mmCIF file of C-alpha atoms in Angstrom:
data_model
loop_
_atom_site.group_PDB
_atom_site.id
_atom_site.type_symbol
_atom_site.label_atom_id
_atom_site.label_comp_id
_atom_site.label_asym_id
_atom_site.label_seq_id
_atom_site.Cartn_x
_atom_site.Cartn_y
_atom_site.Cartn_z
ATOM 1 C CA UNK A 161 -4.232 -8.288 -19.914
ATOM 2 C CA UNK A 162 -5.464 -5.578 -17.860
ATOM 3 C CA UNK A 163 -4.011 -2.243 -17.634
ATOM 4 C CA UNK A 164 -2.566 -2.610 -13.764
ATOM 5 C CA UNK A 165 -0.480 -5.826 -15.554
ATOM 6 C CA UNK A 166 0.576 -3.969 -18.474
ATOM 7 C CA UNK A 167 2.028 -0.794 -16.630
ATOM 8 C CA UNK A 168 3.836 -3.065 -14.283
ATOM 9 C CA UNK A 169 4.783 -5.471 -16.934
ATOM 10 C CA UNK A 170 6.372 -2.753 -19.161
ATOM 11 C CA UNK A 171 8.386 -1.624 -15.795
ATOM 12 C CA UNK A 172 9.794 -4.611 -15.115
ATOM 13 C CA UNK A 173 10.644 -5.420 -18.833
ATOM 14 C CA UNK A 174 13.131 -2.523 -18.312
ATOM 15 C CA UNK A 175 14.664 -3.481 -15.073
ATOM 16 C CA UNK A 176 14.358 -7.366 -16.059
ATOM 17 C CA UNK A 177 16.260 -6.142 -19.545
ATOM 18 C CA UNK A 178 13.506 -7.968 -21.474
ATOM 19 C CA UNK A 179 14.686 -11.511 -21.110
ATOM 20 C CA UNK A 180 13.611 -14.566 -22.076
ATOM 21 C CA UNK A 181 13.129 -15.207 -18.388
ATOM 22 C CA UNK A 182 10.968 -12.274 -18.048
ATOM 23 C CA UNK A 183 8.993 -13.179 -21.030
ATOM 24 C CA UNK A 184 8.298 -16.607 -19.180
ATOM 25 C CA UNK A 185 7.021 -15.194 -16.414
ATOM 26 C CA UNK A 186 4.918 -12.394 -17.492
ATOM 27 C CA UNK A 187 3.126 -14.971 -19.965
ATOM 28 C CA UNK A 188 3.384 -18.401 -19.819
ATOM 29 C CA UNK A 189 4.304 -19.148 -15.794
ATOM 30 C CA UNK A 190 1.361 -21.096 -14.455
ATOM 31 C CA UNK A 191 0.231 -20.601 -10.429
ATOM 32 C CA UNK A 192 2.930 -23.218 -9.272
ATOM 33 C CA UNK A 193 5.610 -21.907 -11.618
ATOM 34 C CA UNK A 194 4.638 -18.257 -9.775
ATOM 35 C CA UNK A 195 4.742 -19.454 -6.212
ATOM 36 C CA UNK A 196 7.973 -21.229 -6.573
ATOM 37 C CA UNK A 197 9.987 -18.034 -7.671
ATOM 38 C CA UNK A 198 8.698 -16.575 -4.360
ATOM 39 C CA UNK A 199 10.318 -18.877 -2.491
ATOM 40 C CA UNK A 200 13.314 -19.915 -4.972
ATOM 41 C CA UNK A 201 16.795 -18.365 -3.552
ATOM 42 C CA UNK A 202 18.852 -16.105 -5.648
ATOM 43 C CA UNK A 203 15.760 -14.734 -7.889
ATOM 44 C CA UNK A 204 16.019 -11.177 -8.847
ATOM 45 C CA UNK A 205 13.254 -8.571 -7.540
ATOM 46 C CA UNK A 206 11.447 -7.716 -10.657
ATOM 47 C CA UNK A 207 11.042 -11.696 -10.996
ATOM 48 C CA UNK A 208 9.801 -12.123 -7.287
ATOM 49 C CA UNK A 209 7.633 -8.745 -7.715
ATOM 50 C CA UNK A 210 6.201 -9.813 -11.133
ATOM 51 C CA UNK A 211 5.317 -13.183 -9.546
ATOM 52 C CA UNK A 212 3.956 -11.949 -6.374
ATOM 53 C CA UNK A 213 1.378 -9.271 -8.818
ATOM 54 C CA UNK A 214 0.291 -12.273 -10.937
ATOM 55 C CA UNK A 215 -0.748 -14.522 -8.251
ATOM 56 C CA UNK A 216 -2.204 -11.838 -6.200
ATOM 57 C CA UNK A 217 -4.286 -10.569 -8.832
ATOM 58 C CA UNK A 218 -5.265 -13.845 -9.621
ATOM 59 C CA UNK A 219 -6.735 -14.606 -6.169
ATOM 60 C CA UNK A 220 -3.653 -17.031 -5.136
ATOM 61 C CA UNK A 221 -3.131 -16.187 -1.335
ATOM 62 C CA UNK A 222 0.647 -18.205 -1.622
ATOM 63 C CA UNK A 223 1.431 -14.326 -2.651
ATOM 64 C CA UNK A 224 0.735 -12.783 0.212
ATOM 65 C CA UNK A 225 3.723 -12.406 2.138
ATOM 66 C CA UNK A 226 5.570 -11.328 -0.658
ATOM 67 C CA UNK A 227 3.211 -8.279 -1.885
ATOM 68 C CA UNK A 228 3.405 -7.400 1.734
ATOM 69 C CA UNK A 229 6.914 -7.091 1.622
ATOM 70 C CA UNK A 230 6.548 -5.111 -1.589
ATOM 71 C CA UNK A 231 4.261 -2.797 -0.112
ATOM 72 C CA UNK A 232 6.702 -1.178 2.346
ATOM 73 C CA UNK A 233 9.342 -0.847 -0.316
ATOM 74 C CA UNK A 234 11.794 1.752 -1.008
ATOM 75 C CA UNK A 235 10.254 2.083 -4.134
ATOM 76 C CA UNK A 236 7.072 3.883 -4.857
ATOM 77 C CA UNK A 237 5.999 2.025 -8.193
ATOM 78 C CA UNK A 238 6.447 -1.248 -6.238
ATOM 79 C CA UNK A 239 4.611 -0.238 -3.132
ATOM 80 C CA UNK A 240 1.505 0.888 -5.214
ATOM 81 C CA UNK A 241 1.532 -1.783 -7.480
ATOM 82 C CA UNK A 242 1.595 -4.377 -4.508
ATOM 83 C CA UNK A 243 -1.748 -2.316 -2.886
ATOM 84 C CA UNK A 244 -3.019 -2.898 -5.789
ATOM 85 C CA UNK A 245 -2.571 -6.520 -5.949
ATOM 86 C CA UNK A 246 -3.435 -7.149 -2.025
ATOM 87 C CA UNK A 247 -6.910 -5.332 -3.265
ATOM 88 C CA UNK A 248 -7.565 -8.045 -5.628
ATOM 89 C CA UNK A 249 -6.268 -10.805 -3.270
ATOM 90 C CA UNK A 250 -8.959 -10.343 -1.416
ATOM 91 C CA UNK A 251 -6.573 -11.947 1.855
ATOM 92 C CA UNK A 252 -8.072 -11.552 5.428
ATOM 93 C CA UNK A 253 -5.363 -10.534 6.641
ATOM 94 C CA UNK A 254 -4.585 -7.941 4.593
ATOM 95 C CA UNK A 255 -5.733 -4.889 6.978
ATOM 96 C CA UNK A 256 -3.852 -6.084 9.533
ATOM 97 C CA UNK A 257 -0.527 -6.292 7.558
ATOM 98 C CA UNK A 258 -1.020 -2.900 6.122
ATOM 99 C CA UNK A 259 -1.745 -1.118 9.653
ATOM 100 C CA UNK A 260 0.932 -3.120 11.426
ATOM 101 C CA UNK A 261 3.067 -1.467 8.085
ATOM 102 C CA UNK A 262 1.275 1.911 8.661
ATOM 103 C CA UNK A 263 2.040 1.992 12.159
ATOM 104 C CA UNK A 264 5.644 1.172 12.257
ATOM 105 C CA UNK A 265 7.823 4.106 13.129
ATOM 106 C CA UNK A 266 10.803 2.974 11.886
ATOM 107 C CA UNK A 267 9.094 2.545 8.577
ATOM 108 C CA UNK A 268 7.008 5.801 7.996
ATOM 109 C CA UNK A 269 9.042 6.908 4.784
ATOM 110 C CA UNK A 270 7.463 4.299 3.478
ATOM 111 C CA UNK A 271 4.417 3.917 5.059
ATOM 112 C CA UNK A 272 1.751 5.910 2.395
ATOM 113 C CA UNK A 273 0.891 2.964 0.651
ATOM 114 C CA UNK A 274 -0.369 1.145 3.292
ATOM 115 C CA UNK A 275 -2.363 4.098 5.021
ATOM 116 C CA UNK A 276 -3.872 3.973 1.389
ATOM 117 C CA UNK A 277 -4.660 0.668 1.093
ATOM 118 C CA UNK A 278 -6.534 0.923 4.439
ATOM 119 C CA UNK A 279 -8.286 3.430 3.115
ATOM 120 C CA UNK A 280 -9.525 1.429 0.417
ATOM 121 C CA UNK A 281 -10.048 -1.795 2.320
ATOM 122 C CA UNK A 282 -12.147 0.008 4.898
ATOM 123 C CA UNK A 283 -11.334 -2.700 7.208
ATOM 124 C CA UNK A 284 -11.968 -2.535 11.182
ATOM 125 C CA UNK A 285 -8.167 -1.835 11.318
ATOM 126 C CA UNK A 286 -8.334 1.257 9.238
ATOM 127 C CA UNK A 287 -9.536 4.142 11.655
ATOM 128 C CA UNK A 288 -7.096 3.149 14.437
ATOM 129 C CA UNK A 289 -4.180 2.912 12.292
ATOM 130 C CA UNK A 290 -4.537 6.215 10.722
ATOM 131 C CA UNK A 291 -5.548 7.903 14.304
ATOM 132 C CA UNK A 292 -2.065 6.789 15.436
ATOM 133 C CA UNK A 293 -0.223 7.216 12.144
ATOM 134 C CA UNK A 294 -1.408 11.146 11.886
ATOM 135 C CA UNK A 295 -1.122 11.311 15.629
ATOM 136 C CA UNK A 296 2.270 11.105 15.052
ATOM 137 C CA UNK A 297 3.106 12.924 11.983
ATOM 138 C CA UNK A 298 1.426 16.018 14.480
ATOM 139 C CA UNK A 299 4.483 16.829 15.921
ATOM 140 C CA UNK A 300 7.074 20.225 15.161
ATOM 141 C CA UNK A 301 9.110 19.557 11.655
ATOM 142 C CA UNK A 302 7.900 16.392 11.072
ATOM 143 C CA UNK A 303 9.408 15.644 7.713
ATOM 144 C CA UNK A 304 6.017 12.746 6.553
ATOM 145 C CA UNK A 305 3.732 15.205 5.020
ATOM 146 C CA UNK A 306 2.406 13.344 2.534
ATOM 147 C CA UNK A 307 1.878 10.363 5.096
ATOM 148 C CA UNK A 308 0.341 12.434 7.262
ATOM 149 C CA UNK A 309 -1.871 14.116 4.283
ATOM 150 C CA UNK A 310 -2.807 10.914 3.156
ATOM 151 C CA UNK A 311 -4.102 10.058 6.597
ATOM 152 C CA UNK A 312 -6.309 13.399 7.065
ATOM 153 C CA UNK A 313 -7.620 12.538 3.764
ATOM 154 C CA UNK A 314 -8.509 9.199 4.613
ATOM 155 C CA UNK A 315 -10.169 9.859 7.681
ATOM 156 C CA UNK A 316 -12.039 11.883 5.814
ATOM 157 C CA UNK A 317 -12.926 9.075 3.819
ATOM 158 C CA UNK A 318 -13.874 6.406 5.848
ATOM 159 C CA UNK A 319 -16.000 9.074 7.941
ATOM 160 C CA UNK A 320 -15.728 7.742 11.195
ATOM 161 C CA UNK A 321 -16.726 9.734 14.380
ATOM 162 C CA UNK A 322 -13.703 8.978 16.275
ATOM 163 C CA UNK A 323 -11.648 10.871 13.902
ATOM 164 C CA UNK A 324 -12.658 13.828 14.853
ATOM 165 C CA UNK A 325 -9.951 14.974 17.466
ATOM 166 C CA UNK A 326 -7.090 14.070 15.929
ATOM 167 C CA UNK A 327 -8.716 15.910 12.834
ATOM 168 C CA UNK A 328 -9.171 19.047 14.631
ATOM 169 C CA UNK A 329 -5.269 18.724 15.982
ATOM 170 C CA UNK A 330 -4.137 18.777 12.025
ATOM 171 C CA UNK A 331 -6.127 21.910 11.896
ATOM 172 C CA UNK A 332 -3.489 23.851 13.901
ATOM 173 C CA UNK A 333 -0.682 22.337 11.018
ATOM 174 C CA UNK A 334 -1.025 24.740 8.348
ATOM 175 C CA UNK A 335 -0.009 22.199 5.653
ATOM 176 C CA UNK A 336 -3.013 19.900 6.852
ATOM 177 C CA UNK A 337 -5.475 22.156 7.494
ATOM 178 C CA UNK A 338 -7.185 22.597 4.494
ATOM 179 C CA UNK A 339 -7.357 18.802 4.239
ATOM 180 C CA UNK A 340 -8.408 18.323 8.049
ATOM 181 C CA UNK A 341 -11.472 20.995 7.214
ATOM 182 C CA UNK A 342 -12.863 18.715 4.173
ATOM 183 C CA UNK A 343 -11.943 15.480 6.097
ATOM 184 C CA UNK A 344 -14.049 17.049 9.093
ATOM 185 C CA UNK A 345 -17.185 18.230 7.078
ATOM 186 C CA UNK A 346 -17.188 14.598 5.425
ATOM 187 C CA UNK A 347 -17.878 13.079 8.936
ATOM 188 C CA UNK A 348 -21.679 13.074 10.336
ATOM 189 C CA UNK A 349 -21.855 15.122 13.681
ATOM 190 C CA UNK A 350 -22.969 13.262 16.678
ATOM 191 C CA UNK A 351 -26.465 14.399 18.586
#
């Protein structure tokens, strides 16, 4: 078992209250057994969540939907552990999901997950979605730091050109700015 498993394994053991249900699950649930809790009414979380994280890591793309969901959570550990899942999925439409996630406005407490998982997918969906995510985390008292940290720092990342302006508006933030100067020396200048 890999150490992604065992962290979230050991997490859900304590919310699950280490039951012989859990047990099931976490060891001896084949794909089909996995996919049907998904979809099963009346299943806790920690059963859908640990169900969603095996499949996904597994390469089973009947998880999908469900790590989605788990990566906007209220809950940081889930949200992470559900990037890290979609990662190993390997699902097409994975960059999609997390920008349309990224994006949504009535969602951006919970939206650094997904601007981190587009980081790391360095999809075609990535740049745009983290232009318009910081975009908006630009204005007066905005209270998504970290979101918008994450983003300058991604940007940074992926390198693109068209990052630039946006970059060079977080400069004027004084909680960015340090960020926004590394994130612009990390992308090639244009002749």
């Amino acid at each position: 078992m890999d150490e992604e498993l065992r962290a979230l394994t050991e997490r859900l053991r304590r919310e699950s209250g280490g039951t012989a249900a859990f047990e099931r699950l976490a060891v001896r649930a084949g794909p089909d057994e996995l996919a049907s809790v998904l979809s099963e009414p009346g299943r806790p979380l920690w059963a859908r969540e640990l169900a969603a994280f095996r499949l996904g890591v597994a390469g089973d793309r009947r998880a999908f939907e469900a790590l989605v969901l788990l990566l906007n959570h209220r809950d940081p550990p889930r949200c992470a552990d559900a990037a890290r899942a979609l990662v190993r999925l390997g699902d097409p439409r994975t960059a999609r999901a997390a920008a349309a996630l990224a994006t949504n406005e009535l969602r951006v407490a919970y939206a650094l997950h997904p601007v981190r998982l587009l980081v790391e997918l360095r999809a075609p969906e990535s740049v745009p979605a983290l232009i318009t995510t910081l975009r908006r985390r630009l204005t007066p008292h905005d209270p998504y730091r970290r979101v918008a940290l994450a983003c300058v720092e991604g940007l940074g990342a992926l390198g693109d050109a068209r990052a630039r302006p946006v970059l060079s508006d977080a400069l004027a933030h004084p909680a960015l700015a340090e960020a926004a100067v590394h994130a612009l020396a990390r992308i090639p200048r244009q002749r």
